[in-house]
């Protein structure tokens, strides 16, 4: 099985390729993710060494907290990445990948902050904040 994946922003100014297995999709309902995206984040992650980004000059990075920054395409505005300051990985928004992705949902985090206009009823584990295996910023 081929463990490479590719994807891009909406306009194609930023493209990327990943190597190796991708983590299951984490659905983050925190207020930062909701305010940036208008809903919630759905992201996998990949080690820095296992992603190649083309068009990096088209990425604008927003320092969302002292813990992490968020990358988006400065041309089309597509949300791209969530990058912790001191770790060797980057979270990649799942919707950016070209099909087939083979991705599956893993869990929901920050469900205590979720919007009041939707239900979470997919049967995946839900966490009020996060789990010890998923590093996040303190809100």
mmCIF file of N, CA and C in Angstrom:
data_model
loop_
_atom_site.group_PDB
_atom_site.id
_atom_site.type_symbol
_atom_site.label_atom_id
_atom_site.label_comp_id
_atom_site.label_asym_id
_atom_site.label_seq_id
_atom_site.Cartn_x
_atom_site.Cartn_y
_atom_site.Cartn_z
ATOM 1 N N UNK A 1 0.839 -1.189 0.000
ATOM 2 C CA UNK A 1 0.000 0.000 0.000
ATOM 3 C C UNK A 1 0.880 1.247 0.000
ATOM 4 N N UNK A 2 0.528 2.202 -0.821
ATOM 5 C CA UNK A 2 1.264 3.446 -0.939
ATOM 6 C C UNK A 2 0.909 4.356 0.233
ATOM 7 N N UNK A 3 1.899 4.766 1.011
ATOM 8 C CA UNK A 3 1.664 5.644 2.145
ATOM 9 C C UNK A 3 2.076 7.077 1.840
ATOM 10 N N UNK A 4 1.839 7.510 0.603
ATOM 11 C CA UNK A 4 2.068 8.906 0.258
ATOM 12 C C UNK A 4 0.711 9.535 -0.041
ATOM 13 N N UNK A 5 0.603 10.784 0.316
ATOM 14 C CA UNK A 5 -0.630 11.533 0.084
ATOM 15 C C UNK A 5 -0.264 12.918 -0.414
ATOM 16 N N UNK A 6 -1.143 13.506 -1.176
ATOM 17 C CA UNK A 6 -0.914 14.872 -1.643
ATOM 18 C C UNK A 6 -2.173 15.682 -1.427
ATOM 19 N N UNK A 7 -2.004 16.995 -1.480
ATOM 20 C CA UNK A 7 -3.149 17.877 -1.303
ATOM 21 C C UNK A 7 -2.766 19.304 -1.624
ATOM 22 N N UNK A 8 -3.746 20.186 -1.479
ATOM 23 C CA UNK A 8 -3.506 21.592 -1.803
ATOM 24 C C UNK A 8 -4.575 22.474 -1.174
ATOM 25 N N UNK A 9 -4.305 23.769 -1.248
ATOM 26 C CA UNK A 9 -5.324 24.754 -0.888
ATOM 27 C C UNK A 9 -6.312 24.865 -2.062
ATOM 28 N N UNK A 10 -7.309 25.690 -1.920
ATOM 29 C CA UNK A 10 -8.344 25.839 -2.939
ATOM 30 C C UNK A 10 -7.787 26.336 -4.270
ATOM 31 N N UNK A 11 -6.869 27.297 -4.239
ATOM 32 C CA UNK A 11 -6.359 27.871 -5.486
ATOM 33 C C UNK A 11 -5.136 27.147 -6.035
ATOM 34 N N UNK A 12 -4.538 26.264 -5.240
ATOM 35 C CA UNK A 12 -3.375 25.512 -5.695
ATOM 36 C C UNK A 12 -2.041 26.213 -5.476
ATOM 37 N N UNK A 13 -2.052 27.400 -4.875
ATOM 38 C CA UNK A 13 -0.792 28.108 -4.617
ATOM 39 C C UNK A 13 0.077 27.348 -3.618
ATOM 40 N N UNK A 14 -0.563 26.617 -2.702
ATOM 41 C CA UNK A 14 0.153 25.789 -1.736
ATOM 42 C C UNK A 14 -0.225 24.338 -1.997
ATOM 43 N N UNK A 15 0.783 23.513 -2.245
ATOM 44 C CA UNK A 15 0.587 22.075 -2.421
ATOM 45 C C UNK A 15 1.513 21.374 -1.458
ATOM 46 N N UNK A 16 1.183 20.141 -1.119
ATOM 47 C CA UNK A 16 2.053 19.382 -0.227
ATOM 48 C C UNK A 16 1.978 17.908 -0.550
ATOM 49 N N UNK A 17 3.005 17.182 -0.115
ATOM 50 C CA UNK A 17 3.057 15.720 -0.210
ATOM 51 C C UNK A 17 3.510 15.214 1.143
ATOM 52 N N UNK A 18 2.887 14.131 1.595
ATOM 53 C CA UNK A 18 3.291 13.509 2.857
ATOM 54 C C UNK A 18 3.748 12.084 2.585
ATOM 55 N N UNK A 19 4.608 11.585 3.474
ATOM 56 C CA UNK A 19 5.091 10.209 3.418
ATOM 57 C C UNK A 19 4.777 9.554 4.756
ATOM 58 N N UNK A 20 4.432 8.292 4.727
ATOM 59 C CA UNK A 20 4.184 7.556 5.960
ATOM 60 C C UNK A 20 2.729 7.618 6.389
ATOM 61 N N UNK A 21 2.452 6.871 7.441
ATOM 62 C CA UNK A 21 1.085 6.787 7.954
ATOM 63 C C UNK A 21 0.644 8.123 8.538
ATOM 64 N N UNK A 22 -0.618 8.446 8.353
ATOM 65 C CA UNK A 22 -1.210 9.644 8.929
ATOM 66 C C UNK A 22 -2.031 9.255 10.163
ATOM 67 N N UNK A 23 -2.032 10.114 11.152
ATOM 68 C CA UNK A 23 -2.850 9.898 12.343
ATOM 69 C C UNK A 23 -4.324 9.974 11.953
ATOM 70 N N UNK A 24 -5.181 9.322 12.745
ATOM 71 C CA UNK A 24 -6.619 9.461 12.543
ATOM 72 C C UNK A 24 -7.013 10.924 12.674
ATOM 73 N N UNK A 25 -8.150 11.268 12.126
ATOM 74 C CA UNK A 25 -8.614 12.655 12.139
ATOM 75 C C UNK A 25 -9.140 13.008 13.532
ATOM 76 N N UNK A 26 -8.616 14.108 14.060
ATOM 77 C CA UNK A 26 -9.087 14.666 15.318
ATOM 78 C C UNK A 26 -10.007 15.829 14.969
ATOM 79 N N UNK A 27 -11.184 15.831 15.550
ATOM 80 C CA UNK A 27 -12.141 16.920 15.365
ATOM 81 C C UNK A 27 -12.017 17.830 16.571
ATOM 82 N N UNK A 28 -11.563 19.064 16.349
ATOM 83 C CA UNK A 28 -11.365 20.006 17.454
ATOM 84 C C UNK A 28 -12.456 21.065 17.433
ATOM 85 N N UNK A 29 -13.143 21.180 18.566
ATOM 86 C CA UNK A 29 -14.273 22.096 18.706
ATOM 87 C C UNK A 29 -13.925 23.310 19.553
ATOM 88 N N UNK A 30 -12.616 23.574 19.794
ATOM 89 C CA UNK A 30 -12.236 24.708 20.643
ATOM 90 C C UNK A 30 -12.653 26.024 19.984
ATOM 91 N N UNK A 31 -12.710 27.064 20.784
ATOM 92 C CA UNK A 31 -13.175 28.354 20.263
ATOM 93 C C UNK A 31 -12.236 28.909 19.189
ATOM 94 N N UNK A 32 -10.916 28.674 19.299
ATOM 95 C CA UNK A 32 -10.007 29.175 18.266
ATOM 96 C C UNK A 32 -10.274 28.500 16.929
ATOM 97 N N UNK A 33 -10.412 27.177 16.934
ATOM 98 C CA UNK A 33 -10.676 26.461 15.680
ATOM 99 C C UNK A 33 -12.018 26.874 15.093
ATOM 100 N N UNK A 34 -13.024 27.019 15.956
ATOM 101 C CA UNK A 34 -14.339 27.428 15.448
ATOM 102 C C UNK A 34 -14.307 28.832 14.872
ATOM 103 N N UNK A 35 -13.618 29.741 15.550
ATOM 104 C CA UNK A 35 -13.585 31.117 15.051
ATOM 105 C C UNK A 35 -12.768 31.238 13.765
ATOM 106 N N UNK A 36 -11.707 30.462 13.634
ATOM 107 C CA UNK A 36 -10.915 30.535 12.408
ATOM 108 C C UNK A 36 -11.645 29.903 11.230
ATOM 109 N N UNK A 37 -12.302 28.770 11.471
ATOM 110 C CA UNK A 37 -12.885 28.025 10.359
ATOM 111 C C UNK A 37 -14.373 28.267 10.145
ATOM 112 N N UNK A 38 -15.051 28.785 11.168
ATOM 113 C CA UNK A 38 -16.494 28.946 11.081
ATOM 114 C C UNK A 38 -17.242 27.702 11.523
ATOM 115 N N UNK A 39 -16.528 26.652 11.884
ATOM 116 C CA UNK A 39 -17.149 25.416 12.360
ATOM 117 C C UNK A 39 -16.152 24.731 13.285
ATOM 118 N N UNK A 40 -15.710 23.537 12.980
ATOM 119 C CA UNK A 40 -14.668 22.898 13.780
ATOM 120 C C UNK A 40 -13.583 22.375 12.856
ATOM 121 N N UNK A 41 -12.393 22.150 13.421
ATOM 122 C CA UNK A 41 -11.267 21.622 12.660
ATOM 123 C C UNK A 41 -11.383 20.113 12.530
ATOM 124 N N UNK A 42 -10.970 19.583 11.418
ATOM 125 C CA UNK A 42 -10.811 18.146 11.210
ATOM 126 C C UNK A 42 -9.405 17.987 10.654
ATOM 127 N N UNK A 43 -8.488 17.460 11.481
ATOM 128 C CA UNK A 43 -7.083 17.447 11.077
ATOM 129 C C UNK A 43 -6.389 16.143 11.440
ATOM 130 N N UNK A 44 -5.448 15.777 10.610
ATOM 131 C CA UNK A 44 -4.520 14.694 10.884
ATOM 132 C C UNK A 44 -3.175 15.350 11.184
ATOM 133 N N UNK A 45 -2.129 14.571 11.374
ATOM 134 C CA UNK A 45 -0.824 15.209 11.490
ATOM 135 C C UNK A 45 0.249 14.347 10.865
ATOM 136 N N UNK A 46 1.389 14.991 10.653
ATOM 137 C CA UNK A 46 2.525 14.332 10.002
ATOM 138 C C UNK A 46 3.808 14.942 10.572
ATOM 139 N N UNK A 47 4.830 14.118 10.699
ATOM 140 C CA UNK A 47 6.129 14.604 11.160
ATOM 141 C C UNK A 47 6.676 15.632 10.174
ATOM 142 N N UNK A 48 7.351 16.639 10.694
ATOM 143 C CA UNK A 48 7.944 17.666 9.824
ATOM 144 C C UNK A 48 8.801 17.042 8.729
ATOM 145 N N UNK A 49 9.540 15.998 9.067
ATOM 146 C CA UNK A 49 10.436 15.348 8.101
ATOM 147 C C UNK A 49 9.673 14.608 7.007
ATOM 148 N N UNK A 50 8.370 14.365 7.217
ATOM 149 C CA UNK A 50 7.582 13.573 6.271
ATOM 150 C C UNK A 50 6.599 14.394 5.448
ATOM 151 N N UNK A 51 6.784 15.708 5.420
ATOM 152 C CA UNK A 51 5.931 16.549 4.581
ATOM 153 C C UNK A 51 6.818 17.475 3.750
ATOM 154 N N UNK A 52 6.471 17.589 2.479
ATOM 155 C CA UNK A 52 7.134 18.525 1.581
ATOM 156 C C UNK A 52 6.076 19.526 1.146
ATOM 157 N N UNK A 53 6.370 20.802 1.348
ATOM 158 C CA UNK A 53 5.409 21.860 1.016
ATOM 159 C C UNK A 53 5.955 22.658 -0.158
ATOM 160 N N UNK A 54 5.147 22.762 -1.207
ATOM 161 C CA UNK A 54 5.482 23.586 -2.361
ATOM 162 C C UNK A 54 4.614 24.842 -2.284
ATOM 163 N N UNK A 55 5.212 25.991 -2.559
ATOM 164 C CA UNK A 55 4.463 27.246 -2.476
ATOM 165 C C UNK A 55 4.440 27.819 -1.072
ATOM 166 N N UNK A 56 5.431 27.495 -0.257
ATOM 167 C CA UNK A 56 5.473 27.969 1.130
ATOM 168 C C UNK A 56 5.431 29.496 1.215
ATOM 169 N N UNK A 57 5.881 30.180 0.165
ATOM 170 C CA UNK A 57 5.836 31.653 0.184
ATOM 171 C C UNK A 57 4.390 32.166 0.181
ATOM 172 N N UNK A 58 3.446 31.318 -0.171
ATOM 173 C CA UNK A 58 2.037 31.702 -0.176
ATOM 174 C C UNK A 58 1.338 31.424 1.151
ATOM 175 N N UNK A 59 2.090 30.949 2.137
ATOM 176 C CA UNK A 59 1.500 30.674 3.451
ATOM 177 C C UNK A 59 1.702 31.871 4.365
ATOM 178 N N UNK A 60 0.639 32.302 5.008
ATOM 179 C CA UNK A 60 0.715 33.285 6.079
ATOM 180 C C UNK A 60 0.522 32.532 7.379
ATOM 181 N N UNK A 61 1.387 32.816 8.351
ATOM 182 C CA UNK A 61 1.309 32.161 9.650
ATOM 183 C C UNK A 61 0.773 33.151 10.670
ATOM 184 N N UNK A 62 -0.230 32.719 11.406
ATOM 185 C CA UNK A 62 -0.822 33.525 12.476
ATOM 186 C C UNK A 62 -0.451 32.892 13.813
ATOM 187 N N UNK A 63 0.201 33.647 14.680
ATOM 188 C CA UNK A 63 0.596 33.167 16.005
ATOM 189 C C UNK A 63 -0.637 33.212 16.898
ATOM 190 N N UNK A 64 -1.381 32.098 16.950
ATOM 191 C CA UNK A 64 -2.662 32.044 17.664
ATOM 192 C C UNK A 64 -2.492 32.002 19.177
ATOM 193 N N UNK A 65 -1.343 31.513 19.648
ATOM 194 C CA UNK A 65 -1.059 31.445 21.077
ATOM 195 C C UNK A 65 0.446 31.289 21.239
ATOM 196 N N UNK A 66 0.915 31.268 22.471
ATOM 197 C CA UNK A 66 2.344 31.039 22.681
ATOM 198 C C UNK A 66 2.708 29.590 22.383
ATOM 199 N N UNK A 67 1.695 28.729 22.238
ATOM 200 C CA UNK A 67 1.900 27.301 22.009
ATOM 201 C C UNK A 67 1.973 26.939 20.526
ATOM 202 N N UNK A 68 1.145 27.588 19.703
ATOM 203 C CA UNK A 68 1.034 27.149 18.298
ATOM 204 C C UNK A 68 0.687 28.308 17.376
ATOM 205 N N UNK A 69 0.947 28.068 16.096
ATOM 206 C CA UNK A 69 0.569 29.017 15.054
ATOM 207 C C UNK A 69 -0.282 28.290 14.023
ATOM 208 N N UNK A 70 -1.016 29.058 13.247
ATOM 209 C CA UNK A 70 -1.930 28.526 12.245
ATOM 210 C C UNK A 70 -1.544 29.084 10.879
ATOM 211 N N UNK A 71 -1.443 28.183 9.892
ATOM 212 C CA UNK A 71 -1.060 28.599 8.557
ATOM 213 C C UNK A 71 -2.240 28.577 7.611
ATOM 214 N N UNK A 72 -2.320 29.591 6.759
ATOM 215 C CA UNK A 72 -3.372 29.635 5.751
ATOM 216 C C UNK A 72 -2.808 30.226 4.465
ATOM 217 N N UNK A 73 -3.475 29.954 3.361
ATOM 218 C CA UNK A 73 -3.039 30.468 2.065
ATOM 219 C C UNK A 73 -3.374 31.953 1.978
ATOM 220 N N UNK A 74 -2.362 32.765 1.685
ATOM 221 C CA UNK A 74 -2.616 34.203 1.612
ATOM 222 C C UNK A 74 -3.319 34.609 0.317
ATOM 223 N N UNK A 75 -3.444 33.691 -0.633
ATOM 224 C CA UNK A 75 -4.151 33.991 -1.875
ATOM 225 C C UNK A 75 -5.646 33.689 -1.757
ATOM 226 N N UNK A 76 -5.979 32.454 -1.376
ATOM 227 C CA UNK A 76 -7.393 32.057 -1.349
ATOM 228 C C UNK A 76 -7.979 31.961 0.064
ATOM 229 N N UNK A 77 -7.124 32.029 1.089
ATOM 230 C CA UNK A 77 -7.607 31.986 2.469
ATOM 231 C C UNK A 77 -7.826 30.596 3.034
ATOM 232 N N UNK A 78 -7.522 29.550 2.260
ATOM 233 C CA UNK A 78 -7.720 28.186 2.762
ATOM 234 C C UNK A 78 -6.946 27.962 4.051
ATOM 235 N N UNK A 79 -7.605 27.346 5.026
ATOM 236 C CA UNK A 79 -6.951 26.947 6.259
ATOM 237 C C UNK A 79 -6.108 25.724 5.946
ATOM 238 N N UNK A 80 -4.854 25.723 6.386
ATOM 239 C CA UNK A 80 -3.925 24.671 5.993
ATOM 240 C C UNK A 80 -3.391 23.862 7.175
ATOM 241 N N UNK A 81 -2.728 24.559 8.101
ATOM 242 C CA UNK A 81 -1.932 23.872 9.108
ATOM 243 C C UNK A 81 -2.137 24.444 10.502
ATOM 244 N N UNK A 82 -1.874 23.612 11.488
ATOM 245 C CA UNK A 82 -1.757 24.009 12.893
ATOM 246 C C UNK A 82 -0.416 23.458 13.348
ATOM 247 N N UNK A 83 0.480 24.328 13.807
ATOM 248 C CA UNK A 83 1.857 23.939 14.079
ATOM 249 C C UNK A 83 2.262 24.332 15.494
ATOM 250 N N UNK A 84 2.488 23.325 16.377
ATOM 251 C CA UNK A 84 2.997 23.647 17.713
ATOM 252 C C UNK A 84 4.429 24.190 17.625
ATOM 253 N N UNK A 85 4.764 25.102 18.531
ATOM 254 C CA UNK A 85 6.075 25.746 18.514
ATOM 255 C C UNK A 85 7.223 24.761 18.713
ATOM 256 N N UNK A 86 7.090 23.859 19.671
ATOM 257 C CA UNK A 86 8.228 23.051 20.103
ATOM 258 C C UNK A 86 8.111 21.574 19.768
ATOM 259 N N UNK A 87 7.329 21.214 18.795
ATOM 260 C CA UNK A 87 7.201 19.813 18.404
ATOM 261 C C UNK A 87 7.579 19.652 16.946
ATOM 262 N N UNK A 88 7.890 18.428 16.580
ATOM 263 C CA UNK A 88 8.385 18.139 15.234
ATOM 264 C C UNK A 88 7.301 17.584 14.316
ATOM 265 N N UNK A 89 6.094 18.131 14.414
ATOM 266 C CA UNK A 89 5.020 17.716 13.523
ATOM 267 C C UNK A 89 4.154 18.922 13.179
ATOM 268 N N UNK A 90 3.331 18.732 12.182
ATOM 269 C CA UNK A 90 2.365 19.744 11.784
ATOM 270 C C UNK A 90 1.020 19.046 11.583
ATOM 271 N N UNK A 91 -0.043 19.664 12.083
ATOM 272 C CA UNK A 91 -1.389 19.166 11.816
ATOM 273 C C UNK A 91 -1.831 19.735 10.475
ATOM 274 N N UNK A 92 -2.438 18.879 9.668
ATOM 275 C CA UNK A 92 -2.873 19.247 8.323
ATOM 276 C C UNK A 92 -4.385 19.059 8.267
ATOM 277 N N UNK A 93 -5.105 20.069 7.783
ATOM 278 C CA UNK A 93 -6.551 19.964 7.679
ATOM 279 C C UNK A 93 -6.917 18.840 6.716
ATOM 280 N N UNK A 94 -7.759 17.944 7.172
ATOM 281 C CA UNK A 94 -8.067 16.716 6.430
ATOM 282 C C UNK A 94 -8.703 16.983 5.066
ATOM 283 N N UNK A 95 -9.463 18.038 4.951
ATOM 284 C CA UNK A 95 -10.142 18.338 3.699
ATOM 285 C C UNK A 95 -9.221 18.785 2.576
ATOM 286 N N UNK A 96 -7.966 19.033 2.878
ATOM 287 C CA UNK A 96 -7.009 19.474 1.857
ATOM 288 C C UNK A 96 -6.476 18.339 1.003
ATOM 289 N N UNK A 97 -6.566 17.104 1.525
ATOM 290 C CA UNK A 97 -5.974 15.960 0.832
ATOM 291 C C UNK A 97 -6.770 15.577 -0.410
ATOM 292 N N UNK A 98 -6.045 15.197 -1.452
ATOM 293 C CA UNK A 98 -6.673 14.630 -2.642
ATOM 294 C C UNK A 98 -7.169 13.234 -2.289
ATOM 295 N N UNK A 99 -8.250 12.807 -2.920
ATOM 296 C CA UNK A 99 -8.798 11.469 -2.664
ATOM 297 C C UNK A 99 -8.019 10.428 -3.435
ATOM 298 N N UNK A 100 -7.958 9.211 -2.997
ATOM 299 C CA UNK A 100 -8.517 8.713 -1.737
ATOM 300 C C UNK A 100 -7.557 8.999 -0.585
ATOM 301 N N UNK A 101 -8.110 9.299 0.587
ATOM 302 C CA UNK A 101 -7.263 9.626 1.730
ATOM 303 C C UNK A 101 -7.020 8.426 2.633
ATOM 304 N N UNK A 102 -8.008 7.550 2.765
ATOM 305 C CA UNK A 102 -7.898 6.446 3.705
ATOM 306 C C UNK A 102 -8.027 6.899 5.149
ATOM 307 N N UNK A 103 -8.286 8.190 5.367
ATOM 308 C CA UNK A 103 -8.393 8.720 6.722
ATOM 309 C C UNK A 103 -9.696 8.287 7.380
ATOM 310 N N UNK A 104 -9.636 8.165 8.710
ATOM 311 C CA UNK A 104 -10.827 7.861 9.506
ATOM 312 C C UNK A 104 -10.811 8.731 10.748
ATOM 313 N N UNK A 105 -11.993 9.064 11.237
ATOM 314 C CA UNK A 105 -12.109 9.854 12.452
ATOM 315 C C UNK A 105 -11.566 9.085 13.652
ATOM 316 N N UNK A 106 -10.935 9.820 14.573
ATOM 317 C CA UNK A 106 -10.375 9.208 15.780
ATOM 318 C C UNK A 106 -11.133 9.637 17.033
ATOM 319 N N UNK A 107 -11.348 10.958 17.206
ATOM 320 C CA UNK A 107 -12.061 11.441 18.387
ATOM 321 C C UNK A 107 -12.393 12.919 18.225
ATOM 322 N N UNK A 108 -13.158 13.416 19.178
ATOM 323 C CA UNK A 108 -13.516 14.835 19.260
ATOM 324 C C UNK A 108 -12.880 15.405 20.523
ATOM 325 N N UNK A 109 -12.232 16.582 20.385
ATOM 326 C CA UNK A 109 -11.667 17.238 21.557
ATOM 327 C C UNK A 109 -12.322 18.615 21.745
ATOM 328 N N UNK A 110 -12.248 19.116 22.952
ATOM 329 C CA UNK A 110 -12.851 20.391 23.338
ATOM 330 C C UNK A 110 -14.351 20.425 23.065
ATOM 331 N N UNK A 111 -15.018 19.310 23.339
ATOM 332 C CA UNK A 111 -16.464 19.273 23.118
ATOM 333 C C UNK A 111 -17.199 20.209 24.072
ATOM 334 N N UNK A 112 -16.549 20.585 25.174
ATOM 335 C CA UNK A 112 -17.148 21.564 26.084
ATOM 336 C C UNK A 112 -17.271 22.942 25.460
ATOM 337 N N UNK A 113 -16.522 23.201 24.396
ATOM 338 C CA UNK A 113 -16.550 24.490 23.696
ATOM 339 C C UNK A 113 -17.336 24.446 22.391
ATOM 340 N N UNK A 114 -17.883 23.292 22.043
ATOM 341 C CA UNK A 114 -18.512 23.154 20.720
ATOM 342 C C UNK A 114 -19.643 24.156 20.523
ATOM 343 N N UNK A 115 -19.935 24.424 19.274
ATOM 344 C CA UNK A 115 -21.046 25.309 18.957
ATOM 345 C C UNK A 115 -22.366 24.702 19.421
ATOM 346 N N UNK A 116 -23.344 25.543 19.672
ATOM 347 C CA UNK A 116 -24.643 25.055 20.151
ATOM 348 C C UNK A 116 -25.609 24.732 19.013
ATOM 349 N N UNK A 117 -25.156 24.789 17.797
ATOM 350 C CA UNK A 117 -26.025 24.593 16.635
ATOM 351 C C UNK A 117 -25.842 23.233 15.970
ATOM 352 N N UNK A 118 -25.048 22.332 16.573
ATOM 353 C CA UNK A 118 -24.871 21.007 15.983
ATOM 354 C C UNK A 118 -24.698 19.975 17.079
ATOM 355 N N UNK A 119 -24.925 18.726 16.699
ATOM 356 C CA UNK A 119 -24.771 17.595 17.602
ATOM 357 C C UNK A 119 -23.572 16.767 17.140
ATOM 358 N N UNK A 120 -22.954 16.085 18.083
ATOM 359 C CA UNK A 120 -21.898 15.126 17.756
ATOM 360 C C UNK A 120 -22.502 13.749 18.010
ATOM 361 N N UNK A 121 -22.781 13.031 16.943
ATOM 362 C CA UNK A 121 -23.477 11.753 17.110
ATOM 363 C C UNK A 121 -22.874 10.642 16.244
ATOM 364 N N UNK A 122 -21.552 10.731 16.018
ATOM 365 C CA UNK A 122 -20.905 9.736 15.175
ATOM 366 C C UNK A 122 -20.347 8.543 15.948
ATOM 367 N N UNK A 123 -20.487 8.549 17.290
ATOM 368 C CA UNK A 123 -20.042 7.430 18.100
ATOM 369 C C UNK A 123 -18.561 7.430 18.451
ATOM 370 N N UNK A 124 -17.806 8.415 17.971
ATOM 371 C CA UNK A 124 -16.381 8.504 18.305
ATOM 372 C C UNK A 124 -16.214 9.016 19.738
ATOM 373 N N UNK A 125 -15.086 8.697 20.388
ATOM 374 C CA UNK A 125 -14.842 9.212 21.739
ATOM 375 C C UNK A 125 -14.867 10.742 21.759
ATOM 376 N N UNK A 126 -15.372 11.294 22.859
ATOM 377 C CA UNK A 126 -15.458 12.742 23.033
ATOM 378 C C UNK A 126 -14.743 13.128 24.327
ATOM 379 N N UNK A 127 -13.995 14.226 24.266
ATOM 380 C CA UNK A 127 -13.246 14.697 25.430
ATOM 381 C C UNK A 127 -13.591 16.151 25.704
ATOM 382 N N UNK A 128 -13.851 16.448 26.958
ATOM 383 C CA UNK A 128 -14.187 17.811 27.381
ATOM 384 C C UNK A 128 -13.104 18.799 26.933
ATOM 385 N N UNK A 129 -11.859 18.458 27.162
ATOM 386 C CA UNK A 129 -10.716 19.267 26.710
ATOM 387 C C UNK A 129 -9.936 18.443 25.683
ATOM 388 N N UNK A 130 -8.942 17.694 26.148
ATOM 389 C CA UNK A 130 -8.152 16.857 25.258
ATOM 390 C C UNK A 130 -7.749 15.604 26.000
ATOM 391 N N UNK A 131 -6.840 14.868 25.412
ATOM 392 C CA UNK A 131 -6.292 13.684 26.059
ATOM 393 C C UNK A 131 -4.788 13.898 26.202
ATOM 394 N N UNK A 132 -4.144 13.129 27.033
ATOM 395 C CA UNK A 132 -2.702 13.292 27.219
ATOM 396 C C UNK A 132 -1.919 12.983 25.949
ATOM 397 N N UNK A 133 -2.496 12.230 25.034
ATOM 398 C CA UNK A 133 -1.798 11.885 23.790
ATOM 399 C C UNK A 133 -1.931 12.969 22.703
ATOM 400 N N UNK A 134 -2.809 13.942 22.925
ATOM 401 C CA UNK A 134 -3.009 15.011 21.934
ATOM 402 C C UNK A 134 -2.630 16.332 22.597
ATOM 403 N N UNK A 135 -1.490 16.890 22.189
ATOM 404 C CA UNK A 135 -1.023 18.143 22.768
ATOM 405 C C UNK A 135 -1.800 19.303 22.179
ATOM 406 N N UNK A 136 -2.273 20.171 23.056
ATOM 407 C CA UNK A 136 -3.035 21.343 22.627
ATOM 408 C C UNK A 136 -2.633 22.544 23.457
ATOM 409 N N UNK A 137 -3.001 23.713 22.999
ATOM 410 C CA UNK A 137 -2.766 24.952 23.745
ATOM 411 C C UNK A 137 -3.770 25.045 24.883
ATOM 412 N N UNK A 138 -3.364 25.659 25.966
ATOM 413 C CA UNK A 138 -4.312 25.966 27.035
ATOM 414 C C UNK A 138 -5.132 27.149 26.582
ATOM 415 N N UNK A 139 -6.431 27.032 26.702
ATOM 416 C CA UNK A 139 -7.270 28.166 26.290
ATOM 417 C C UNK A 139 -7.548 29.064 27.459
#
